[in-house]
GROMACS .gro file of C-alpha atoms in nm:
model
  380
    1MET     CA    1  -0.130   0.912 -14.689
    2ASN     CA    2   0.216   1.030 -14.816
    3ALA     CA    3   0.379   1.353 -14.936
    4ILE     CA    4   0.595   1.310 -15.238
    5SER     CA    5   0.796   1.581 -15.429
    6ASN     CA    6   0.657   1.663 -15.762
    7PRO     CA    7   0.246   1.637 -15.873
    8ASN     CA    8   0.125   1.429 -16.118
    9SER     CA    9   0.277   1.625 -16.478
   10ASN     CA   10   0.137   1.409 -16.739
   11ARG     CA   11  -0.185   1.555 -16.605
   12PHE     CA   12  -0.350   1.847 -16.843
   13LEU     CA   13  -0.399   2.189 -16.637
   14SER     CA   14  -0.735   2.233 -16.768
   15LEU     CA   15  -0.783   1.867 -16.519
   16ASP     CA   16  -0.620   2.031 -16.218
   17MET     CA   17  -0.788   2.356 -16.319
   18PHE     CA   18  -1.178   2.180 -16.337
   19ARG     CA   19  -1.088   2.009 -16.015
   20GLY     CA   20  -0.979   2.284 -15.803
   21LEU     CA   21  -1.274   2.456 -15.959
   22THR     CA   22  -1.484   2.166 -15.769
   23ILE     CA   23  -1.320   2.225 -15.455
   24CYS     CA   24  -1.350   2.557 -15.413
   25LEU     CA   25  -1.690   2.588 -15.469
   26MET     CA   26  -1.786   2.266 -15.242
   27ILE     CA   27  -1.618   2.459 -14.992
   28VAL     CA   28  -1.828   2.786 -15.049
   29VAL     CA   29  -2.100   2.641 -15.071
   30ASN     CA   30  -2.049   2.359 -14.752
   31THR     CA   31  -1.994   2.715 -14.522
   32PRO     CA   32  -2.272   2.990 -14.622
   33GLY     CA   33  -2.222   3.233 -14.360
   34THR     CA   34  -2.493   3.304 -14.072
   35GLY     CA   35  -2.770   3.546 -13.978
   36ALA     CA   36  -2.912   3.558 -14.375
   37HIS     CA   37  -3.049   3.358 -14.625
   38PHE     CA   38  -2.758   3.238 -14.827
   39TYR     CA   39  -2.832   3.258 -15.197
   40ASP     CA   40  -3.063   2.993 -15.365
   41TYR     CA   41  -2.800   2.865 -15.609
   42LEU     CA   42  -2.578   2.781 -15.389
   43THR     CA   43  -2.809   2.592 -15.177
   44HIS     CA   44  -2.919   2.235 -15.259
   45ALA     CA   45  -3.259   2.152 -15.383
   46ASN     CA   46  -3.440   2.044 -15.140
   47TRP     CA   47  -3.551   1.764 -15.318
   48PHE     CA   48  -3.615   1.732 -15.678
   49GLY     CA   49  -3.469   2.013 -15.926
   50PHE     CA   50  -3.110   2.133 -15.988
   51THR     CA   51  -2.887   2.393 -15.888
   52LEU     CA   52  -2.501   2.476 -15.901
   53ALA     CA   53  -2.439   2.321 -15.542
   54ASP     CA   54  -2.584   1.973 -15.681
   55LEU     CA   55  -2.303   1.990 -15.948
   56VAL     CA   56  -2.043   2.005 -15.751
   57PHE     CA   57  -1.968   1.701 -15.596
   58PRO     CA   58  -2.073   1.509 -15.922
   59SER     CA   59  -1.785   1.720 -16.084
   60PHE     CA   60  -1.557   1.598 -15.839
   61LEU     CA   61  -1.618   1.210 -15.888
   62PHE     CA   62  -1.617   1.309 -16.266
   63ALA     CA   63  -1.260   1.464 -16.201
   64MET     CA   64  -1.110   1.174 -15.996
   65GLY     CA   65  -1.216   0.948 -16.284
   66ASN     CA   66  -1.077   1.159 -16.526
   67ALA     CA   67  -0.748   1.165 -16.273
   68MET     CA   68  -0.767   0.777 -16.265
   69SER     CA   69  -0.756   0.771 -16.638
   70PHE     CA   70  -0.355   0.930 -16.666
   71SER     CA   71  -0.258   0.647 -16.408
   72MET     CA   72  -0.433   0.360 -16.480
   73GLY     CA   73  -0.189   0.267 -16.758
   74LYS     CA   74   0.081   0.196 -16.480
   75MET     CA   75  -0.168   0.087 -16.266
   76LYS     CA   76  -0.201  -0.223 -16.492
   77GLU     CA   77   0.129  -0.301 -16.605
   78THR     CA   78   0.152  -0.375 -16.250
   79THR     CA   79   0.022  -0.739 -16.102
   80ALA     CA   80  -0.337  -0.826 -15.997
   81ASN     CA   81  -0.179  -0.882 -15.658
   82VAL     CA   82   0.029  -0.496 -15.696
   83PHE     CA   83  -0.325  -0.369 -15.794
   84TRP     CA   84  -0.552  -0.493 -15.529
   85LYS     CA   85  -0.323  -0.397 -15.211
   86LYS     CA   86  -0.340   0.003 -15.361
   87VAL     CA   87  -0.667   0.008 -15.456
   88ILE     CA   88  -0.795  -0.145 -15.097
   89LYS     CA   89  -0.552   0.062 -14.908
   90ARG     CA   90  -0.616   0.372 -15.080
   91SER     CA   91  -0.967   0.313 -15.000
   92ILE     CA   92  -0.982   0.205 -14.661
   93ILE     CA   93  -0.784   0.567 -14.578
   94ILE     CA   94  -1.041   0.742 -14.734
   95PHE     CA   95  -1.291   0.559 -14.615
   96LEU     CA   96  -1.199   0.588 -14.274
   97LEU     CA   97  -1.061   0.944 -14.266
   98GLY     CA   98  -1.457   1.048 -14.398
   99TYR     CA   99  -1.572   0.824 -14.097
  100LEU     CA  100  -1.293   0.997 -13.858
  101MET     CA  101  -1.441   1.310 -13.962
  102TYR     CA  102  -1.825   1.245 -13.906
  103TRP     CA  103  -1.733   1.089 -13.516
  104PHE     CA  104  -1.507   1.451 -13.478
  105PRO     CA  105  -1.444   1.593 -13.231
  106PHE     CA  106  -1.461   1.225 -13.054
  107PHE     CA  107  -1.575   1.384 -12.719
  108ARG     CA  108  -1.898   1.532 -12.662
  109GLN     CA  109  -2.001   1.674 -12.266
  110GLY     CA  110  -2.275   1.459 -12.086
  111MET     CA  111  -2.584   1.567 -11.924
  112ASP     CA  112  -2.389   1.582 -11.617
  113GLY     CA  113  -2.142   1.782 -11.721
  114ALA     CA  114  -1.853   1.519 -11.769
  115TRP     CA  115  -1.699   1.467 -12.108
  116GLU     CA  116  -1.777   1.107 -12.308
  117LEU     CA  117  -1.643   0.974 -12.570
  118LYS     CA  118  -1.915   0.959 -12.817
  119PRO     CA  119  -2.082   0.735 -12.855
  120PHE     CA  120  -2.021   0.491 -13.239
  121ALA     CA  121  -2.415   0.392 -13.224
  122GLU     CA  122  -2.435   0.736 -13.279
  123THR     CA  123  -2.195   0.816 -13.535
  124ARG     CA  124  -2.228   0.851 -13.931
  125ILE     CA  125  -2.122   0.622 -14.147
  126MET     CA  126  -2.148   0.678 -14.496
  127GLY     CA  127  -2.058   1.011 -14.608
  128VAL     CA  128  -1.854   1.205 -14.923
  129LEU     CA  129  -1.531   1.077 -14.870
  130GLN     CA  130  -1.649   0.731 -14.798
  131ARG     CA  131  -1.904   0.795 -15.142
  132ILE     CA  132  -1.559   0.890 -15.272
  133ALA     CA  133  -1.397   0.577 -15.186
  134LEU     CA  134  -1.623   0.307 -15.246
  135CYS     CA  135  -1.651   0.483 -15.604
  136TYR     CA  136  -1.306   0.439 -15.655
  137PHE     CA  137  -1.249   0.126 -15.562
  138VAL     CA  138  -1.524  -0.017 -15.817
  139THR     CA  139  -1.425   0.241 -16.088
  140ALA     CA  140  -1.022   0.069 -16.017
  141ILE     CA  141  -1.183  -0.227 -16.044
  142ILE     CA  142  -1.378  -0.204 -16.362
  143PHE     CA  143  -1.137  -0.065 -16.593
  144PHE     CA  144  -0.843  -0.285 -16.450
  145TYR     CA  145  -1.049  -0.568 -16.595
  146LEU     CA  146  -1.298  -0.403 -16.833
  147SER     CA  147  -1.254  -0.248 -17.126
  148GLU     CA  148  -1.477   0.062 -17.220
  149LYS     CA  149  -1.733  -0.041 -17.376
  150ALA     CA  150  -1.798  -0.299 -17.137
  151ALA     CA  151  -1.728   0.003 -16.846
  152ILE     CA  152  -2.028   0.197 -17.084
  153ILE     CA  153  -2.265  -0.146 -17.061
  154LEU     CA  154  -2.244  -0.124 -16.714
  155SER     CA  155  -2.297   0.197 -16.685
  156VAL     CA  156  -2.639   0.129 -16.885
  157ILE     CA  157  -2.736  -0.119 -16.594
  158LEU     CA  158  -2.650  -0.002 -16.303
  159LEU     CA  159  -2.835   0.344 -16.374
  160LEU     CA  160  -3.137   0.115 -16.534
  161GLY     CA  161  -3.117  -0.146 -16.242
  162TYR     CA  162  -3.128   0.132 -15.992
  163TRP     CA  163  -3.429   0.313 -16.154
  164ALA     CA  164  -3.594  -0.090 -16.106
  165ILE     CA  165  -3.504  -0.050 -15.738
  166LEU     CA  166  -3.654   0.237 -15.677
  167TYR     CA  167  -3.972   0.142 -15.821
  168LEU     CA  168  -3.999  -0.278 -15.716
  169PHE     CA  169  -3.845  -0.181 -15.358
  170GLY     CA  170  -3.995   0.158 -15.238
  171GLN     CA  171  -4.381   0.167 -15.118
  172PRO     CA  172  -4.591   0.147 -15.394
  173GLY     CA  173  -4.702   0.497 -15.495
  174ALA     CA  174  -4.443   0.681 -15.277
  175GLU     CA  175  -4.153   0.550 -15.452
  176LEU     CA  176  -3.983   0.881 -15.492
  177GLU     CA  177  -4.074   1.008 -15.097
  178MET     CA  178  -3.798   1.074 -14.891
  179ALA     CA  179  -3.962   0.874 -14.611
  180THR     CA  180  -4.035   0.580 -14.823
  181ASN     CA  181  -3.821   0.526 -15.119
  182ALA     CA  182  -3.610   0.239 -15.163
  183VAL     CA  183  -3.310   0.423 -15.069
  184THR     CA  184  -3.404   0.544 -14.751
  185ARG     CA  185  -3.563   0.180 -14.616
  186PHE     CA  186  -3.255   0.008 -14.719
  187ASP     CA  187  -3.013   0.269 -14.575
  188LEU     CA  188  -3.263   0.251 -14.210
  189PHE     CA  189  -3.241  -0.122 -14.251
  190VAL     CA  190  -2.877  -0.181 -14.262
  191LEU     CA  191  -2.711   0.083 -14.095
  192GLY     CA  192  -2.989   0.160 -13.855
  193GLU     CA  193  -3.145   0.542 -13.788
  194GLY     CA  194  -2.841   0.606 -13.528
  195HIS     CA  195  -2.572   0.625 -13.834
  196ILE     CA  196  -2.715   0.809 -14.114
  197TYR     CA  197  -2.778   1.174 -14.151
  198LYS     CA  198  -3.002   1.366 -13.972
  199ARG     CA  199  -2.999   1.765 -14.033
  200ASP     CA  200  -3.273   1.695 -14.333
  201SER     CA  201  -3.612   1.718 -14.281
  202ILE     CA  202  -3.598   1.331 -14.146
  203PRO     CA  203  -3.306   1.084 -14.144
  204PHE     CA  204  -3.212   1.016 -14.456
  205ASP     CA  205  -2.846   0.992 -14.621
  206PRO     CA  206  -2.814   1.163 -14.916
  207GLU     CA  207  -2.471   0.966 -14.961
  208GLY     CA  208  -2.644   0.684 -14.823
  209ILE     CA  209  -2.546   0.310 -14.941
  210LEU     CA  210  -2.784   0.207 -15.275
  211SER     CA  211  -2.750   0.594 -15.423
  212THR     CA  212  -2.365   0.499 -15.435
  213LEU     CA  213  -2.460   0.270 -15.731
  214PRO     CA  214  -2.524   0.509 -15.992
  215SER     CA  215  -2.280   0.806 -15.830
  216ILE     CA  216  -2.002   0.533 -16.019
  217VAL     CA  217  -2.150   0.587 -16.359
  218ASN     CA  218  -2.013   0.962 -16.262
  219VAL     CA  219  -1.662   0.865 -16.207
  220ILE     CA  220  -1.677   0.616 -16.506
  221GLY     CA  221  -1.776   0.941 -16.727
  222GLY     CA  222  -1.522   1.101 -16.576
  223PHE     CA  223  -1.250   0.829 -16.677
  224ILE     CA  224  -1.375   0.754 -17.043
  225ALA     CA  225  -1.357   1.160 -17.146
  226GLY     CA  226  -1.014   1.121 -16.972
  227SER     CA  227  -0.920   0.840 -17.176
  228PHE     CA  228  -1.047   1.044 -17.473
  229ILE     CA  229  -0.879   1.347 -17.435
  230GLN     CA  230  -0.556   1.187 -17.440
  231ARG     CA  231  -0.634   0.964 -17.741
  232ILE     CA  232  -0.736   1.288 -17.984
  233GLY     CA  233  -0.507   1.484 -17.816
  234LYS     CA  234  -0.552   1.912 -17.808
  235THR     CA  235  -0.796   1.967 -18.094
  236PHE     CA  236  -1.054   2.103 -18.225
  237GLU     CA  237  -1.244   1.794 -18.308
  238GLY     CA  238  -1.214   1.660 -18.002
  239ILE     CA  239  -1.372   1.988 -17.817
  240ALA     CA  240  -1.614   1.943 -18.086
  241LYS     CA  241  -1.718   1.573 -17.977
  242LEU     CA  242  -1.746   1.611 -17.595
  243LEU     CA  243  -1.909   1.918 -17.633
  244ILE     CA  244  -2.177   1.709 -17.848
  245VAL     CA  245  -2.193   1.405 -17.598
  246GLY     CA  246  -2.264   1.690 -17.360
  247PHE     CA  247  -2.532   1.832 -17.489
  248LEU     CA  248  -2.715   1.474 -17.596
  249LEU     CA  249  -2.683   1.337 -17.262
  250MET     CA  250  -2.816   1.663 -17.089
  251ALA     CA  251  -3.113   1.656 -17.355
  252LEU     CA  252  -3.157   1.241 -17.251
  253ALA     CA  253  -3.150   1.356 -16.878
  254ARG     CA  254  -3.389   1.641 -16.942
  255TRP     CA  255  -3.605   1.376 -17.116
  256TRP     CA  256  -3.608   1.095 -16.840
  257ASP     CA  257  -3.687   1.386 -16.565
  258LEU     CA  258  -4.021   1.365 -16.671
  259VAL     CA  259  -4.094   1.028 -16.524
  260LEU     CA  260  -3.756   0.969 -16.336
  261PRO     CA  261  -3.706   1.338 -16.187
  262ILE     CA  262  -3.330   1.512 -16.164
  263SER     CA  263  -3.266   1.445 -15.792
  264LYS     CA  264  -2.908   1.482 -15.581
  265LYS     CA  265  -3.020   1.360 -15.315
  266LEU     CA  266  -3.179   1.025 -15.427
  267TRP     CA  267  -2.923   1.042 -15.713
  268THR     CA  268  -3.110   0.958 -16.016
  269GLY     CA  269  -3.009   0.834 -16.342
  270SER     CA  270  -3.141   1.180 -16.446
  271PHE     CA  271  -2.936   1.318 -16.255
  272VAL     CA  272  -2.631   1.130 -16.299
  273LEU     CA  273  -2.646   1.199 -16.734
  274TYR     CA  274  -2.791   1.549 -16.667
  275THR     CA  275  -2.461   1.637 -16.441
  276VAL     CA  276  -2.206   1.414 -16.699
  277GLY     CA  277  -2.290   1.592 -16.985
  278ILE     CA  278  -2.269   1.970 -16.809
  279ASP     CA  279  -1.925   1.780 -16.679
  280LEU     CA  280  -1.818   1.694 -17.066
  281SER     CA  281  -1.916   2.060 -17.143
  282ILE     CA  282  -1.733   2.238 -16.931
  283MET     CA  283  -1.429   2.034 -16.960
  284ALA     CA  284  -1.427   2.094 -17.332
  285ILE     CA  285  -1.434   2.463 -17.269
  286LEU     CA  286  -1.169   2.449 -17.010
  287ILE     CA  287  -0.939   2.273 -17.288
  288TYR     CA  288  -1.045   2.525 -17.563
  289PHE     CA  289  -0.928   2.789 -17.363
  290ILE     CA  290  -0.647   2.717 -17.115
  291GLU     CA  291  -0.497   2.435 -17.378
  292LEU     CA  292  -0.546   2.543 -17.721
  293LYS     CA  293  -0.582   2.917 -17.649
  294GLN     CA  294  -0.360   2.920 -17.399
  295LYS     CA  295  -0.590   3.184 -17.135
  296HIS     CA  296  -0.433   3.130 -16.776
  297PHE     CA  297  -0.680   3.366 -16.571
  298GLY     CA  298  -0.776   3.216 -16.255
  299VAL     CA  299  -0.555   2.868 -16.317
  300GLU     CA  300  -0.286   2.921 -16.082
  301PHE     CA  301  -0.527   3.020 -15.832
  302THR     CA  302  -0.808   2.702 -15.900
  303THR     CA  303  -0.486   2.423 -15.919
  304ILE     CA  304  -0.382   2.534 -15.557
  305PHE     CA  305  -0.695   2.330 -15.509
  306GLY     CA  306  -0.635   2.045 -15.796
  307LYS     CA  307  -0.326   1.965 -15.644
  308ASN     CA  308  -0.383   1.840 -15.303
  309PRO     CA  309  -0.806   1.828 -15.317
  310LEU     CA  310  -0.907   1.590 -15.054
  311PHE     CA  311  -0.621   1.706 -14.787
  312ILE     CA  312  -0.770   2.054 -14.826
  313TYR     CA  313  -1.130   1.961 -14.820
  314LEU     CA  314  -1.075   1.757 -14.516
  315PHE     CA  315  -0.921   2.032 -14.369
  316SER     CA  316  -1.234   2.282 -14.442
  317GLU     CA  317  -1.441   2.029 -14.287
  318LEU     CA  318  -1.234   1.965 -13.976
  319PHE     CA  319  -1.183   2.368 -13.938
  320PHE     CA  320  -1.544   2.468 -13.987
  321ILE     CA  321  -1.712   2.200 -13.742
  322THR     CA  322  -1.399   2.346 -13.493
  323LEU     CA  323  -1.487   2.661 -13.532
  324ARG     CA  324  -1.878   2.515 -13.467
  325LEU     CA  325  -1.737   2.424 -13.145
  326ILE     CA  326  -1.582   2.697 -13.001
  327PRO     CA  327  -1.829   2.903 -12.784
  328VAL     CA  328  -1.794   3.271 -12.792
  329ASN     CA  329  -2.050   3.376 -12.586
  330SER     CA  330  -2.398   3.238 -12.458
  331GLU     CA  331  -2.556   3.272 -12.767
  332MET     CA  332  -2.316   3.231 -13.076
  333ASP     CA  333  -2.010   2.977 -13.176
  334ALA     CA  334  -1.763   3.156 -13.334
  335PHE     CA  335  -1.807   3.073 -13.678
  336GLU     CA  336  -2.165   3.228 -13.615
  337TRP     CA  337  -2.003   3.546 -13.465
  338VAL     CA  338  -1.785   3.650 -13.747
  339SER     CA  339  -2.024   3.588 -13.983
  340GLU     CA  340  -2.286   3.783 -13.802
  341ARG     CA  341  -2.077   4.064 -13.547
  342ILE     CA  342  -1.821   4.134 -13.954
  343PHE     CA  343  -1.925   4.025 -14.239
  344GLN     CA  344  -2.342   4.094 -14.173
  345ARG     CA  345  -2.306   4.399 -14.064
  346ILE     CA  346  -2.007   4.523 -14.342
  347PHE     CA  347  -2.244   4.311 -14.590
  348PRO     CA  348  -2.609   4.285 -14.497
  349GLY     CA  349  -2.817   4.002 -14.626
  350SER     CA  350  -2.759   3.752 -14.845
  351PHE     CA  351  -2.455   3.873 -14.952
  352GLY     CA  352  -2.305   3.891 -14.643
  353ALA     CA  353  -2.362   3.507 -14.573
  354PHE     CA  354  -2.182   3.493 -14.984
  355VAL     CA  355  -1.904   3.687 -14.817
  356THR     CA  356  -1.838   3.425 -14.531
  357ALA     CA  357  -1.832   3.190 -14.703
  358ILE     CA  358  -1.560   3.302 -14.982
  359VAL     CA  359  -1.332   3.449 -14.650
  360PHE     CA  360  -1.343   3.066 -14.530
  361MET     CA  361  -1.247   2.968 -14.859
  362LEU     CA  362  -0.960   3.151 -14.916
  363VAL     CA  363  -0.861   3.073 -14.579
  364CYS     CA  364  -0.833   2.714 -14.674
  365TRP     CA  365  -0.690   2.828 -15.015
  366SER     CA  366  -0.354   2.952 -14.784
  367LEU     CA  367  -0.269   2.597 -14.696
  368GLY     CA  368  -0.282   2.486 -14.979
  369TRP     CA  369  -0.127   2.783 -15.168
  370TRP     CA  370   0.169   2.713 -14.839
  371LEU     CA  371   0.200   2.332 -14.930
  372ASN     CA  372   0.221   2.413 -15.306
  373LYS     CA  373   0.482   2.659 -15.221
  374LYS     CA  374   0.670   2.398 -15.022
  375ARG     CA  375   0.594   2.123 -15.298
  376ILE     CA  376   0.446   1.956 -15.061
  377TYR     CA  377   0.167   1.692 -15.248
  378ILE     CA  378  -0.098   1.455 -15.063
  379LYS     CA  379  -0.233   1.145 -15.170
  380LEU     CA  380  -0.473   1.017 -15.010
   0.00000   0.00000   0.00000
């Protein structure tokens, strides 16, 4: 992790806004206020189906791939030795930060009241940053050694191969159920129940090992979109083609959904195509308004997140965890107290929960604003 004096200047402003929007929404989705039901569209689908919250993480992967397309040219100018050192180093740092984030605060109070080290055996291994690290690692290798055409062929193989794996290695007759699908069975076999996400109805990791395979395609899609934008420039033709491909992918996803349901937690192929299609459409719209029409409303606010995305996300998670660890009374922690004693009294119900998440997001934004003011851009 290092600080540099200037952000990457050869990137479209629309990309920074796109990535900033994903971080903004990611923080809001992850920090709903307590004391009331959160809005359904800002809550992940239980298993099958699709909500706005389900779009956030794949959109960040898409944005990462888009950004990689702008830096790959310089990476290809280096030797293979330099490339491997850089990619391995960055991947390991991001993966370890994700692991340490789930292990945080590292200590806990035992049954006898004494403080003890949280055991490694109970620490989640996979997660959001870990998936980002793995997807970055694989995608960087793909585009360093292969062409875009080969990457598209590989994407098809990954999606169809993952579909086949789900049905070949899932429990017959229940291949897509949470407890019996191939993803759950593989993660339990490799990681063990102690290292898997446990806040769902059963131990199941939505960022597990096997389901990382199709998520690589979201990054590949972003990379190819970025390369296309650079080749064709800020033109109406380019925007039209992005919209057409986006629509076709969404239509194909809806057809595939009939036999392989859209599922964020299972990260099915239909989910990949649907989210890439939506992201292509959003990117086209942003390019039209920001790059061509020079409409910059909200750009300055959202690009604050886009300039230090991973760092701000990491801060938001650690800050949230810390607040949940601070007891205010016997019934509430600090986050719950603020949500229920302040925002729920002013805005009762779902809107109060939403306002709590918005205020939390603004606190994280203020850190990004300060970093940007000091011209500090942290690369993980």
